[in-house]
Coordinates of C-alpha atoms in Angstrom, one line a residue:
Chain A
M256 CA -60.4 -10.9 6.7
I257 CA -59.9 -8.7 9.7
A258 CA -58.0 -10.0 11.8
D259 CA -55.2 -11.4 8.5
E260 CA -55.0 -7.2 7.7
T261 CA -54.2 -6.6 11.2
E262 CA -52.0 -9.5 11.1
K263 CA -50.0 -8.8 8.0
S264 CA -49.4 -4.9 8.6
R265 CA -48.2 -5.3 12.5
Q266 CA -45.6 -7.9 11.0
L267 CA -44.6 -5.1 8.2
T268 CA -44.2 -3.4 10.9
I269 CA -40.6 -4.7 11.6
Y270 CA -38.7 -5.9 8.4
G271 CA -37.6 -9.5 8.8
L272 CA -36.4 -12.0 11.3
M273 CA -32.5 -12.8 11.4
A274 CA -30.7 -15.9 12.3
E275 CA -27.1 -16.1 13.2
F276 CA -24.7 -18.2 12.6
A277 CA -21.0 -18.6 13.2
E278 CA -19.5 -20.7 10.4
P279 CA -20.2 -19.7 6.3
E280 CA -20.8 -23.6 5.6
A281 CA -23.6 -23.0 7.6
L282 CA -25.2 -19.4 6.4
L283 CA -24.9 -20.8 3.1
E284 CA -26.7 -24.1 3.9
A285 CA -29.2 -22.0 5.8
A286 CA -29.1 -20.2 2.2
R287 CA -30.2 -22.7 0.3
R288 CA -33.1 -24.7 2.8
S289 CA -34.2 -21.3 2.7
F290 CA -35.0 -21.0 -0.7
G291 CA -35.9 -24.7 -1.4
E292 CA -38.7 -23.7 1.7
G293 CA -40.4 -20.9 -0.9
Y294 CA -39.5 -18.5 0.7
R295 CA -37.7 -14.9 -1.9
R296 CA -37.5 -11.4 -0.4
M297 CA -34.0 -12.6 1.7
D298 CA -30.8 -11.8 1.4
A299 CA -26.8 -13.2 3.3
Y300 CA -24.9 -11.2 5.1
S301 CA -21.5 -12.9 5.4
P302 CA -17.5 -10.8 6.4
F303 CA -15.9 -11.5 3.4
P304 CA -17.7 -12.7 -0.1
I305 CA -18.5 -16.8 -0.4
D306 CA -18.8 -19.1 -3.0
G307 CA -22.5 -19.8 -3.9
L308 CA -24.1 -17.8 -1.6
A309 CA -26.0 -15.2 -4.3
E310 CA -27.1 -17.6 -6.2
A311 CA -28.3 -19.7 -3.1
I312 CA -30.9 -16.9 -2.4
G313 CA -32.1 -16.5 -5.7
F314 CA -29.4 -13.9 -7.5
H315 CA -27.6 -15.8 -10.2
K316 CA -26.2 -12.1 -13.1
T317 CA -25.6 -9.5 -12.8
R318 CA -26.0 -6.4 -15.2
L319 CA -22.0 -5.2 -14.4
P320 CA -20.9 -5.9 -16.7
L321 CA -22.8 -5.1 -19.7
L322 CA -22.6 -1.5 -18.3
V323 CA -18.4 -1.4 -18.1
L324 CA -18.9 -2.5 -21.5
I325 CA -20.9 -0.1 -22.5
G326 CA -19.0 2.2 -20.7
G327 CA -15.1 1.3 -22.4
I328 CA -16.8 1.9 -26.3
I329 CA -18.1 4.9 -24.8
G330 CA -14.8 5.8 -23.3
C331 CA -13.6 4.3 -26.7
V332 CA -15.3 6.3 -28.8
G333 CA -15.2 9.5 -27.1
G334 CA -12.5 9.4 -26.9
F335 CA -10.8 8.1 -30.4
Y336 CA -13.5 11.7 -31.4
L337 CA -12.7 14.1 -29.1
Q338 CA -9.1 13.9 -30.7
Y339 CA -10.8 14.2 -34.1
W340 CA -12.5 16.8 -33.2
V341 CA -9.5 18.7 -32.8
A342 CA -7.3 17.9 -35.0
V343 CA -9.9 17.9 -37.7
I344 CA -12.2 19.9 -37.0
D345 CA -11.6 22.7 -34.2
Y346 CA -7.7 23.7 -35.0
P347 CA -6.8 21.6 -38.5
L348 CA -2.1 22.6 -37.8
N349 CA -1.2 21.6 -41.7
I350 CA 2.7 20.8 -40.9
G351 CA 4.3 19.9 -43.9
G352 CA 0.9 18.5 -45.4
R353 CA 0.6 15.1 -43.4
P354 CA -3.0 14.2 -42.7
L355 CA -5.0 15.7 -40.5
N356 CA -6.6 12.6 -38.9
S357 CA -3.6 10.8 -38.4
W358 CA -4.9 8.5 -36.0
P359 CA -2.2 6.0 -35.5
M360 CA -1.0 8.8 -33.2
F361 CA -5.1 8.9 -31.6
I362 CA -5.1 5.5 -30.5
P363 CA -3.0 6.3 -26.8
V364 CA -5.6 8.9 -25.8
T365 CA -8.1 6.6 -26.8
F366 CA -7.1 3.9 -25.2
E367 CA -6.6 5.5 -21.7
L368 CA -10.4 7.1 -22.1
T369 CA -12.0 3.6 -22.8
I370 CA -10.1 3.2 -19.5
L371 CA -10.7 5.6 -17.7
V372 CA -15.2 5.7 -18.1
A373 CA -14.4 2.1 -18.5
G374 CA -13.2 1.8 -14.5
L375 CA -15.6 4.6 -13.7
T376 CA -18.6 3.2 -14.9
A377 CA -17.0 -0.8 -12.4
V378 CA -16.8 1.5 -9.3
L379 CA -19.7 4.0 -10.0
G380 CA -22.2 0.9 -11.6
L381 CA -20.8 -0.9 -8.4
L382 CA -22.1 1.5 -5.9
A383 CA -25.5 2.4 -7.4
L384 CA -26.3 -1.3 -8.7
N385 CA -25.2 -1.4 -4.9
G386 CA -28.2 0.8 -4.1
L387 CA -25.0 3.1 -2.1
P388 CA -24.6 5.4 -0.1
M389 CA -27.2 3.6 2.2
P390 CA -27.4 6.1 5.4
Y391 CA -29.6 3.9 7.0
H392 CA -30.7 0.6 7.1
P393 CA -33.1 -1.4 8.8
V394 CA -30.8 -4.5 9.4
F395 CA -28.2 -2.4 11.9
N396 CA -30.8 -2.1 14.7
V397 CA -29.5 -5.7 15.7
E398 CA -27.1 -5.3 17.9
R399 CA -25.0 -8.6 16.8
F400 CA -24.8 -7.5 13.5
Q401 CA -21.8 -5.5 14.3
L402 CA -20.2 -9.1 14.2
A403 CA -21.6 -9.1 10.0
T404 CA -17.4 -7.3 9.5
R405 CA -15.8 -9.4 12.1
N406 CA -16.7 -13.3 12.4
R407 CA -20.0 -13.4 11.5
F408 CA -23.2 -14.4 9.2
F409 CA -26.5 -13.7 9.7
L410 CA -29.2 -14.4 7.1
C411 CA -32.0 -12.5 7.0
I412 CA -36.0 -12.8 5.6
E413 CA -38.0 -10.0 4.9
S414 CA -42.2 -9.5 6.3
V415 CA -42.3 -8.2 2.2
D416 CA -41.8 -12.2 1.6
P417 CA -45.8 -13.2 0.7
K418 CA -44.6 -16.6 3.0
F419 CA -43.3 -14.5 5.6
N420 CA -45.2 -15.1 9.0
Q421 CA -43.5 -14.3 12.2
E422 CA -44.2 -17.2 13.7
T423 CA -43.5 -20.3 11.2
T424 CA -40.9 -18.4 10.3
R425 CA -39.2 -18.3 13.0
R426 CA -39.7 -22.0 13.7
F427 CA -38.5 -22.3 10.2
L428 CA -34.6 -20.6 11.3
E429 CA -35.4 -21.6 14.6
S430 CA -35.3 -24.8 13.0
L431 CA -32.0 -24.2 10.7
R432 CA -29.6 -24.2 14.0
P433 CA -28.8 -21.0 14.4
Q434 CA -26.9 -19.3 16.9
G435 CA -29.6 -17.0 17.8
V436 CA -32.9 -15.5 15.6
Y437 CA -33.8 -11.9 16.2
E438 CA -35.7 -9.6 15.5
V439 CA -35.7 -6.4 12.5
E440 CA -37.0 -3.2 14.2
R441 CA -37.8 -1.3 11.4
Chain B
M190 CA 21.4 -36.2 -1.9
E191 CA 18.6 -36.5 -4.4
S192 CA 15.2 -37.1 -2.2
E193 CA 17.2 -33.5 0.6
Q194 CA 16.9 -31.8 -3.7
F195 CA 13.2 -33.0 -4.1
N196 CA 12.2 -32.7 -1.1
K197 CA 13.2 -29.2 -0.6
P198 CA 10.7 -26.4 -2.6
S199 CA 7.1 -28.3 -0.1
E200 CA 9.7 -27.7 2.2
I201 CA 10.6 -24.2 2.1
E202 CA 6.7 -23.8 1.1
A203 CA 6.0 -25.6 4.1
A204 CA 7.7 -23.9 7.0
A205 CA 6.7 -20.3 4.9
P206 CA 3.0 -20.1 4.5
V207 CA 1.1 -17.5 3.1
I208 CA -0.2 -16.5 6.6
E209 CA 0.6 -18.1 9.6
P210 CA -1.4 -21.3 11.1
G211 CA -3.3 -20.8 14.0
H212 CA -6.2 -17.8 12.5
T213 CA -9.5 -17.1 12.3
F214 CA -12.1 -15.0 10.9
A215 CA -12.5 -12.7 14.6
S216 CA -8.4 -12.9 15.2
V217 CA -7.2 -11.3 11.2
T218 CA -10.0 -8.8 11.7
D219 CA -8.4 -7.8 15.2
K220 CA -4.8 -8.1 15.1
I221 CA -5.5 -6.1 12.3
S222 CA -8.1 -3.5 13.1
A223 CA -6.4 -2.5 16.7
I224 CA -3.2 -1.5 15.2
V225 CA -6.0 1.4 14.0
L226 CA -8.6 1.4 16.4
T227 CA -7.1 0.4 19.6
H228 CA -3.2 0.1 20.0
R229 CA -1.5 3.5 21.2
T230 CA 0.5 5.1 18.5
P231 CA 4.3 3.8 18.4
R232 CA 7.3 6.0 19.0
F233 CA 8.0 5.0 16.2
W234 CA 5.7 6.8 14.7
Y235 CA 6.0 9.7 15.8
V236 CA 9.8 10.3 15.1
G237 CA 9.5 8.6 11.4
F238 CA 5.7 11.0 11.3
G239 CA 7.6 14.5 12.9
L240 CA 11.0 12.9 10.4
S241 CA 9.1 13.2 6.7
F242 CA 7.1 16.0 7.7
M243 CA 9.7 18.3 8.1
L244 CA 10.9 17.1 4.9
V245 CA 7.2 18.2 3.5
L246 CA 8.2 21.8 4.9
V247 CA 11.3 21.1 2.7
L248 CA 9.6 19.9 -0.1
L249 CA 7.0 23.1 0.5
F250 CA 10.0 25.7 1.0
G251 CA 11.8 24.2 -2.3
I252 CA 8.7 24.9 -4.5
A253 CA 8.1 28.0 -3.2
Y254 CA 11.2 29.9 -4.2
L255 CA 10.9 27.7 -7.2
L256 CA 7.5 29.3 -7.7
T257 CA 8.9 33.3 -6.9
M258 CA 12.4 32.6 -9.3
G259 CA 11.5 30.6 -11.9
V260 CA 12.5 27.1 -13.2
G261 CA 16.1 29.4 -14.0
V262 CA 16.5 27.8 -9.8
W263 CA 17.5 24.5 -10.7
G264 CA 20.4 23.3 -12.4
I265 CA 18.4 23.4 -16.3
D266 CA 19.2 24.2 -19.4
I267 CA 20.4 24.1 -22.6
P268 CA 20.7 21.3 -24.3
V269 CA 20.2 19.5 -20.1
A270 CA 16.4 21.8 -20.0
W271 CA 14.7 18.5 -18.3
G272 CA 17.0 17.2 -15.7
F273 CA 15.8 16.6 -12.7
A274 CA 12.2 16.8 -12.6
I275 CA 11.8 14.7 -15.7
V276 CA 14.1 12.3 -13.6
N277 CA 12.4 12.5 -11.2
F278 CA 8.8 12.3 -12.9
V279 CA 9.7 8.0 -15.0
W280 CA 10.7 7.1 -10.6
W281 CA 7.9 7.9 -9.1
I282 CA 6.0 6.8 -12.0
G283 CA 7.9 3.6 -12.2
I284 CA 7.8 2.6 -8.6
G285 CA 3.5 2.6 -8.5
H286 CA 3.9 -0.1 -11.1
A287 CA 4.5 -2.3 -8.8
G288 CA 1.2 -1.5 -6.9
T289 CA -1.2 -1.8 -9.6
L290 CA 1.0 -5.3 -10.4
I291 CA 0.4 -7.3 -7.6
S292 CA -3.4 -5.5 -6.9
A293 CA -4.9 -6.9 -10.7
I294 CA -1.6 -8.5 -12.7
L295 CA -1.5 -10.8 -9.4
L296 CA -5.3 -11.3 -8.8
L297 CA -6.1 -12.9 -12.4
L298 CA -3.2 -15.2 -11.2
R299 CA -4.9 -16.2 -9.1
Q300 CA -2.0 -15.9 -6.2
K301 CA -2.9 -16.2 -3.0
W302 CA -0.1 -14.2 -1.6
R303 CA -0.4 -10.8 -3.1
Q304 CA -3.8 -11.0 -0.9
S305 CA -1.6 -9.2 2.9
I306 CA 0.1 -6.8 0.3
N307 CA -1.7 -5.5 -1.8
R308 CA -3.2 -2.9 0.6
F309 CA 0.0 -0.6 1.5
A310 CA 1.5 -1.4 -2.1
E311 CA -1.6 0.6 -3.1
A312 CA -1.6 3.5 -1.6
M313 CA 2.1 3.2 -2.7
T314 CA 0.8 3.6 -6.4
L315 CA -1.6 6.4 -5.2
F316 CA 1.1 8.7 -2.9
A317 CA 3.7 7.6 -5.8
V318 CA 1.8 8.7 -8.5
A319 CA 0.9 11.3 -6.9
C320 CA 4.7 12.5 -5.7
A321 CA 5.3 11.5 -9.7
G322 CA 2.3 14.6 -10.8
L323 CA 4.0 17.3 -8.8
F324 CA 7.6 17.6 -11.2
P325 CA 5.9 18.3 -14.4
L326 CA 3.3 20.3 -12.9
L327 CA 6.8 21.7 -11.8
H328 CA 8.9 22.1 -14.8
L329 CA 5.8 23.7 -16.7
G330 CA 7.4 27.0 -14.5
R331 CA 3.7 28.6 -14.3
P332 CA 2.1 25.7 -13.1
W333 CA -0.9 27.3 -12.9
Y334 CA -1.8 27.2 -16.5
A335 CA -1.7 23.3 -16.4
Y336 CA -4.8 23.3 -17.4
W337 CA -4.4 24.6 -20.8
L338 CA -3.6 20.3 -21.4
F339 CA -6.4 19.7 -21.7
P340 CA -8.9 20.3 -24.0
Y341 CA -11.4 22.4 -23.0
P342 CA -13.0 25.0 -25.2
S343 CA -11.7 27.9 -24.1
T344 CA -11.6 31.4 -25.5
M345 CA -9.0 31.7 -26.9
G346 CA -9.7 29.4 -29.9
I347 CA -6.8 26.7 -29.4
Q348 CA -6.5 23.0 -28.7
P349 CA -3.6 19.9 -27.4
Q350 CA -2.0 19.0 -29.3
F351 CA -3.0 15.6 -29.6
R352 CA 0.2 14.2 -32.0
S353 CA 2.9 14.2 -28.8
P354 CA 3.6 12.4 -26.1
L355 CA 3.1 14.9 -23.7
V356 CA -0.1 15.2 -23.7
W357 CA -0.4 11.0 -24.4
D358 CA 1.4 11.4 -20.8
V359 CA -1.5 13.6 -19.6
F360 CA -4.0 11.6 -19.9
A361 CA -1.8 8.5 -19.3
V362 CA -0.8 9.7 -15.8
S363 CA -3.9 11.2 -14.1
T364 CA -6.3 7.9 -15.6
Y365 CA -4.3 5.7 -13.7
F366 CA -4.5 8.4 -10.5
T367 CA -8.0 7.9 -10.8
I368 CA -8.3 4.2 -11.3
S369 CA -5.3 3.9 -8.5
L370 CA -7.7 5.7 -6.4
L371 CA -11.2 4.2 -7.0
F372 CA -9.2 0.4 -7.3
W373 CA -8.3 1.8 -3.8
Y374 CA -10.9 3.2 -2.4
M375 CA -13.1 -0.3 -3.2
G376 CA -10.3 -2.6 -1.9
L377 CA -11.6 -0.3 1.1
I378 CA -15.3 -0.3 0.9
P379 CA -15.5 -3.7 3.3
D380 CA -12.4 -3.3 5.8
L381 CA -14.3 0.4 6.5
A382 CA -17.4 -1.4 7.6
T383 CA -15.4 -3.6 10.2
M384 CA -13.7 -0.4 11.8
R385 CA -16.9 0.9 11.2
D386 CA -18.4 -2.0 13.5
Q387 CA -14.6 -2.0 15.5
A388 CA -14.3 1.6 16.1
R389 CA -15.8 1.9 20.3
R390 CA -15.2 6.0 19.8
R391 CA -18.3 8.6 18.7
F392 CA -16.1 10.0 16.1
P393 CA -14.3 7.5 14.4
R394 CA -17.3 4.9 14.5
F395 CA -19.2 8.3 13.0
A396 CA -15.4 8.7 10.3
Y397 CA -16.0 5.1 9.3
G398 CA -20.0 4.7 9.0
I399 CA -19.7 8.1 6.2
L400 CA -16.9 6.3 4.5
A401 CA -18.1 3.1 4.2
M402 CA -21.2 4.5 3.2
G403 CA -23.3 1.9 4.9
W404 CA -21.3 -1.6 3.4
R405 CA -23.3 -4.3 5.0
G406 CA -22.4 -7.3 3.2
S407 CA -25.0 -8.7 1.8
A408 CA -24.0 -11.9 -0.6
I409 CA -25.9 -9.8 -3.5
H410 CA -23.6 -6.8 -2.9
W411 CA -20.4 -9.8 -2.7
H412 CA -21.4 -11.1 -5.7
R413 CA -21.6 -7.9 -7.8
Y414 CA -17.9 -6.5 -5.7
E415 CA -15.9 -9.4 -6.9
M416 CA -17.0 -9.3 -10.1
A417 CA -16.5 -5.8 -10.2
Y418 CA -12.8 -6.4 -8.6
L419 CA -12.2 -8.7 -11.7
L420 CA -13.2 -6.2 -14.5
M421 CA -11.1 -3.3 -12.1
A422 CA -8.3 -5.8 -12.3
G423 CA -8.3 -6.6 -16.2
L424 CA -8.9 -3.4 -16.6
A425 CA -6.0 -2.3 -14.5
T426 CA -3.0 -5.2 -16.3
P427 CA -3.0 -3.1 -19.5
L428 CA -3.5 -0.1 -18.1
V429 CA -0.6 -0.7 -16.2
V430 CA 1.4 -1.5 -19.2
S431 CA 0.1 1.0 -21.3
V432 CA 1.1 4.2 -18.5
H433 CA 4.7 3.9 -19.3
T434 CA 5.5 2.7 -22.3
V435 CA 3.9 6.0 -22.9
V436 CA 6.1 7.2 -20.5
S437 CA 8.5 6.0 -22.6
F438 CA 7.7 7.1 -25.8
D439 CA 8.1 10.6 -24.5
F440 CA 11.5 9.6 -24.4
A441 CA 11.9 6.7 -28.4
V442 CA 8.9 9.5 -30.2
G443 CA 12.6 12.0 -30.0
L444 CA 15.3 12.0 -32.5
V445 CA 17.8 12.7 -29.3
P446 CA 20.4 9.3 -29.8
G447 CA 19.8 6.9 -26.7
W448 CA 16.3 7.9 -26.7
H449 CA 14.9 6.9 -30.3
S450 CA 15.0 3.8 -29.9
T451 CA 12.0 0.6 -30.1
I452 CA 13.8 -1.8 -27.0
F453 CA 11.7 1.3 -24.8
P454 CA 8.2 0.7 -23.7
P455 CA 8.9 -2.8 -23.2
Y456 CA 12.0 -2.5 -20.8
F457 CA 10.4 0.1 -19.0
V458 CA 7.1 -1.5 -18.4
A459 CA 9.9 -4.4 -17.0
G460 CA 12.2 -1.4 -14.8
A461 CA 9.2 0.1 -13.0
I462 CA 7.8 -3.5 -11.7
Y463 CA 11.5 -3.6 -10.5
S464 CA 12.2 -0.6 -8.6
G465 CA 8.8 -0.9 -7.9
F466 CA 9.4 -4.4 -5.8
A467 CA 12.4 -2.7 -4.7
M468 CA 10.1 0.3 -2.8
V469 CA 7.6 -2.3 -1.5
L470 CA 9.9 -4.9 -0.4
T471 CA 11.6 -1.8 0.7
L472 CA 8.8 -0.8 3.2
A473 CA 7.6 -3.8 4.0
I474 CA 10.4 -4.8 6.1
P475 CA 10.8 -2.1 8.3
L476 CA 6.9 -2.8 8.6
R477 CA 6.2 -6.0 9.4
K478 CA 8.6 -5.8 12.0
L479 CA 7.0 -2.9 13.2
Y480 CA 4.2 -3.6 13.7
G481 CA 4.6 -7.2 14.7
L482 CA 3.0 -7.9 10.7
E483 CA 5.1 -11.0 10.8
D484 CA 1.9 -13.9 10.8
F485 CA 0.8 -11.7 7.2
I486 CA 3.8 -10.6 5.7
T487 CA 5.6 -14.2 6.0
L488 CA 8.9 -14.7 4.6
R489 CA 7.2 -16.2 1.8
H490 CA 6.0 -13.4 0.5
L491 CA 9.3 -11.0 0.8
K492 CA 11.0 -14.2 -0.5
N493 CA 8.8 -13.8 -4.1
M494 CA 9.1 -10.8 -4.3
G495 CA 12.7 -10.9 -4.6
E496 CA 12.1 -13.7 -7.6
V497 CA 9.6 -10.9 -9.3
M498 CA 13.0 -8.4 -8.8
L499 CA 14.9 -11.0 -11.1
A500 CA 12.9 -11.9 -12.7
T501 CA 12.6 -7.9 -14.4
G502 CA 15.8 -6.9 -13.3
M503 CA 17.4 -9.5 -15.7
I504 CA 14.9 -7.5 -18.7
V505 CA 16.0 -4.8 -17.6
A506 CA 20.1 -6.2 -17.9
Y507 CA 18.8 -7.6 -21.0
G508 CA 17.6 -3.7 -22.2
Y509 CA 21.3 -2.3 -21.1
L510 CA 22.8 -5.3 -23.4
M511 CA 20.6 -4.4 -26.4
E512 CA 21.3 -0.8 -26.6
T513 CA 24.6 -1.7 -26.4
F514 CA 24.9 -3.7 -29.4
M515 CA 22.8 -2.1 -31.6
A516 CA 24.2 0.5 -30.8
W517 CA 27.5 -1.2 -32.2
Y518 CA 25.2 -2.9 -35.2
S519 CA 23.1 -0.2 -36.1
G520 CA 26.3 0.7 -37.2
N521 CA 25.4 4.7 -36.8
I522 CA 28.2 6.8 -35.5
Y523 CA 25.9 9.6 -33.4
E524 CA 24.5 6.1 -32.1
Q525 CA 27.9 4.5 -31.4
Y526 CA 29.0 7.5 -29.5
L527 CA 26.3 8.2 -27.1
M528 CA 27.8 4.6 -25.4
W529 CA 31.0 5.7 -25.5
N530 CA 29.6 8.3 -23.8
R531 CA 27.7 6.7 -21.5
M532 CA 30.8 4.7 -20.4
F533 CA 33.0 6.8 -20.6
G534 CA 32.2 10.8 -20.9
P535 CA 31.8 12.7 -18.1
Y536 CA 29.3 11.4 -16.3
W537 CA 31.4 7.8 -16.5
Y538 CA 30.6 7.6 -12.7
M539 CA 26.7 7.6 -13.1
Y540 CA 27.4 4.1 -15.6
W541 CA 28.6 2.2 -13.8
A542 CA 27.1 2.8 -10.7
L543 CA 24.2 1.6 -12.3
I544 CA 25.1 -1.5 -13.2
L545 CA 26.4 -2.2 -9.9
F546 CA 23.6 -0.9 -8.3
N547 CA 21.4 -2.1 -10.9
I548 CA 22.5 -5.6 -12.5
L549 CA 25.3 -6.7 -10.7
V550 CA 23.8 -6.4 -7.6
P551 CA 21.3 -7.8 -7.4
Q552 CA 22.0 -10.7 -8.9
A553 CA 22.6 -12.5 -5.7
L554 CA 19.2 -13.1 -5.6
W555 CA 19.9 -16.3 -7.2
F556 CA 20.4 -18.0 -4.0
R557 CA 17.7 -19.2 -2.1
A558 CA 19.9 -17.5 0.8
V559 CA 19.6 -14.6 0.2
R560 CA 15.9 -14.5 -0.6
T561 CA 15.2 -15.9 2.6
N562 CA 17.3 -13.4 4.2
V563 CA 15.9 -10.1 5.2
V564 CA 18.7 -8.3 6.0
A565 CA 19.5 -8.8 2.3
L566 CA 16.8 -8.3 1.1
F567 CA 17.0 -5.2 2.1
V568 CA 19.9 -3.5 1.5
I569 CA 19.3 -4.9 -2.5
A570 CA 15.9 -3.5 -2.7
I571 CA 18.0 -0.4 -1.8
C572 CA 20.7 -0.5 -4.3
V573 CA 18.1 -1.3 -7.2
N574 CA 15.7 2.1 -5.7
I575 CA 19.2 3.8 -6.3
G576 CA 19.6 1.6 -9.5
M577 CA 16.8 2.9 -10.9
W578 CA 17.2 6.2 -9.9
L579 CA 20.6 6.6 -11.5
E580 CA 18.9 4.5 -14.9
R581 CA 16.5 7.4 -15.5
Y582 CA 19.1 10.1 -15.0
V583 CA 21.5 8.4 -17.6
I584 CA 18.8 8.7 -19.9
V585 CA 17.6 11.7 -19.6
V586 CA 20.9 13.7 -18.8
V587 CA 24.2 12.2 -20.7
S588 CA 20.8 11.6 -24.1
L589 CA 20.6 15.8 -23.3
S590 CA 24.2 16.9 -23.1
R591 CA 25.7 15.3 -26.1
D592 CA 23.5 15.3 -29.3
F593 CA 24.5 15.9 -32.2
L594 CA 26.3 18.7 -33.2
P595 CA 29.6 19.4 -30.5
S596 CA 28.0 23.0 -30.5
S597 CA 25.7 22.5 -29.0
W598 CA 27.1 20.1 -26.3
G599 CA 26.8 21.1 -21.9
M600 CA 26.8 20.2 -18.9
Y601 CA 24.8 19.7 -16.1
S602 CA 24.8 19.6 -12.8
A603 CA 22.0 19.7 -10.5
T604 CA 20.9 22.8 -8.2
V605 CA 20.5 22.5 -3.8
W606 CA 16.5 23.4 -5.3
D607 CA 17.3 20.3 -8.1
Y608 CA 17.8 18.1 -4.8
A609 CA 15.8 20.6 -2.3
I610 CA 12.7 19.4 -4.4
F611 CA 14.1 15.5 -4.4
I612 CA 14.4 15.0 -1.5
G613 CA 11.0 17.3 -0.1
S614 CA 9.3 14.4 -2.6
I615 CA 10.6 11.7 -0.4
G616 CA 9.3 13.5 2.4
L617 CA 6.1 13.5 1.2
F618 CA 5.7 10.3 0.3
V619 CA 6.6 8.6 3.2
C620 CA 4.7 11.3 5.6
L621 CA 1.6 10.0 3.3
L622 CA 2.4 6.2 4.5
F623 CA 2.6 6.9 7.7
L624 CA -1.2 8.5 7.9
F625 CA -2.4 6.3 5.7
I626 CA -0.5 2.9 8.1
R627 CA -1.8 5.8 11.4
V628 CA -5.8 5.5 9.6
L629 CA -6.7 2.7 8.2
P630 CA -6.2 -1.0 7.9
M631 CA -2.1 -1.6 5.8
I632 CA -3.9 -4.8 4.6
S633 CA -6.8 -5.7 3.1
I634 CA -9.1 -7.4 6.7
F635 CA -11.6 -9.6 4.4
E636 CA -8.9 -11.4 2.1
M637 CA -7.4 -12.5 4.9
R638 CA -10.6 -13.7 6.4
E639 CA -10.8 -15.0 3.2
L640 CA -7.4 -16.3 2.9
V641 CA -7.8 -18.2 6.7
H642 CA -11.4 -19.6 4.8
E643 CA -9.2 -21.2 2.1
T644 CA -6.7 -22.6 5.1
E645 CA -8.5 -24.1 6.2
E646 CA -11.3 -25.6 3.6
A647 CA -7.9 -27.0 2.5
K648 CA -7.0 -28.6 5.2

């Protein structure tokens, strides 16, 4: 029991184990096999988006479109109300008895503000959901990882995964025939 | 003969692919990032930057003089109170539109060839919109009160008039600038991470590192990133159409003959894309030559852009034709006089130069030999740039100079300060572009890797 505890805490001193691949197809295959093996806390890193990679590690849906929709609705309603408030409540101008709530004239600004708020939500929401900016991340401790933005593909199984065990996980990763397996320091 | 004709298009496609064969993930990365990181800054860069910076100084001097003396130093007066400032504003905004079209609309249409030109086309958009924004601001006369255009809780107790297209313009242009900036920056994040990892010296590593915000290419991040990119494209597409529509409302909502017309929005949007693609070609042709990027910006790109120019140019020609037809068909003497005045009045040479540069010269694009001839494309692109500027001059100045009452007619001629600020704004645009190609990757590296991947898969 005690030996088990120390083993687990020793394992947690590292962030995880990382395997390097030379081809996007190899990474995709490795990600699928790791998920099939029962690993859940892992991430794949690639220099360009690969179709189906996020799904392969068990990430299916992002909330981003919903956030953007909400942002767009806020921009639309807020934009129209801003003009309504200005033209009808705060600063009404009687121009030849024309209606104060001349809504067709408010459409262009309503539209622009819809796009503005939705667009801001899309970019800021992307950064927020991705947890960026992030000044420090353990994966950068691996020397070879700087190739992740050039031509190499990485799969990292994290030590917080319940199935993680330094020896068996290493053996499993090596069975995927990677270019190399590295320990990721915290 | 017939079979030869049939084979021709596929031969052209094969001869001019989107990316030249033989490139790998590493080679595209190294080639594009090396332009910024390791190559010696070429001599033409110093010459080009130096010359354009001199024009920036002309701009600053022009603005300083303008602010000291007031807008009277320009040629504007009653009846022509808009003059160069608005001509240049519409011209610059129009140029910007091609960048958004390439990055957003062509993305939605799944046009793979956009990937090597979208980055610098977006940069071009940003700088063109910045130049455009300068003019209405300076035209205010007292630009330090520009914030009065926004609704804010002011102690004066007044509010902007939301029924005015000029206020719509403020919202359209500022939204356009913000969204273009965000779109561009978002597209840059993965490439900034590449630059961070490729840089060998301390300061560039640090600077790109800060700007990349810790991007690490995680699959989950990419998943959200692609979604966000698609959403931004979907938002930017109606936006780009709306911006020039609103710009055209500045005219169409007015009652001046030659402005008060429902054809303005579509014909302005087509004209914007037309001039924008002309500017992209004007920039892409020398850039690919000087930096040896013929592998990435191939003849196929130039040919496609020539085709877009031809299509939008024909829409613009239709617009001119309809303006003339409607002037006659409406039976309205003011509209009829306006048309006559454009063609044979005191500014007749502007109108005919416009027809020459915008309509006649680009007809050469019907020929494939012209569309695949780099020099010819460059010359036509320059002609269209000039032609589109003349178009706005004809719309703004000729209409205002002679409206309904002959007693209120007047002539307009630009002063040296008009020219100084106009040429200075071109200098600012070019100068910003030179800075951009010096410090940032001018072609989207990660999208080129995707392209390499896709061409490999297709084999």
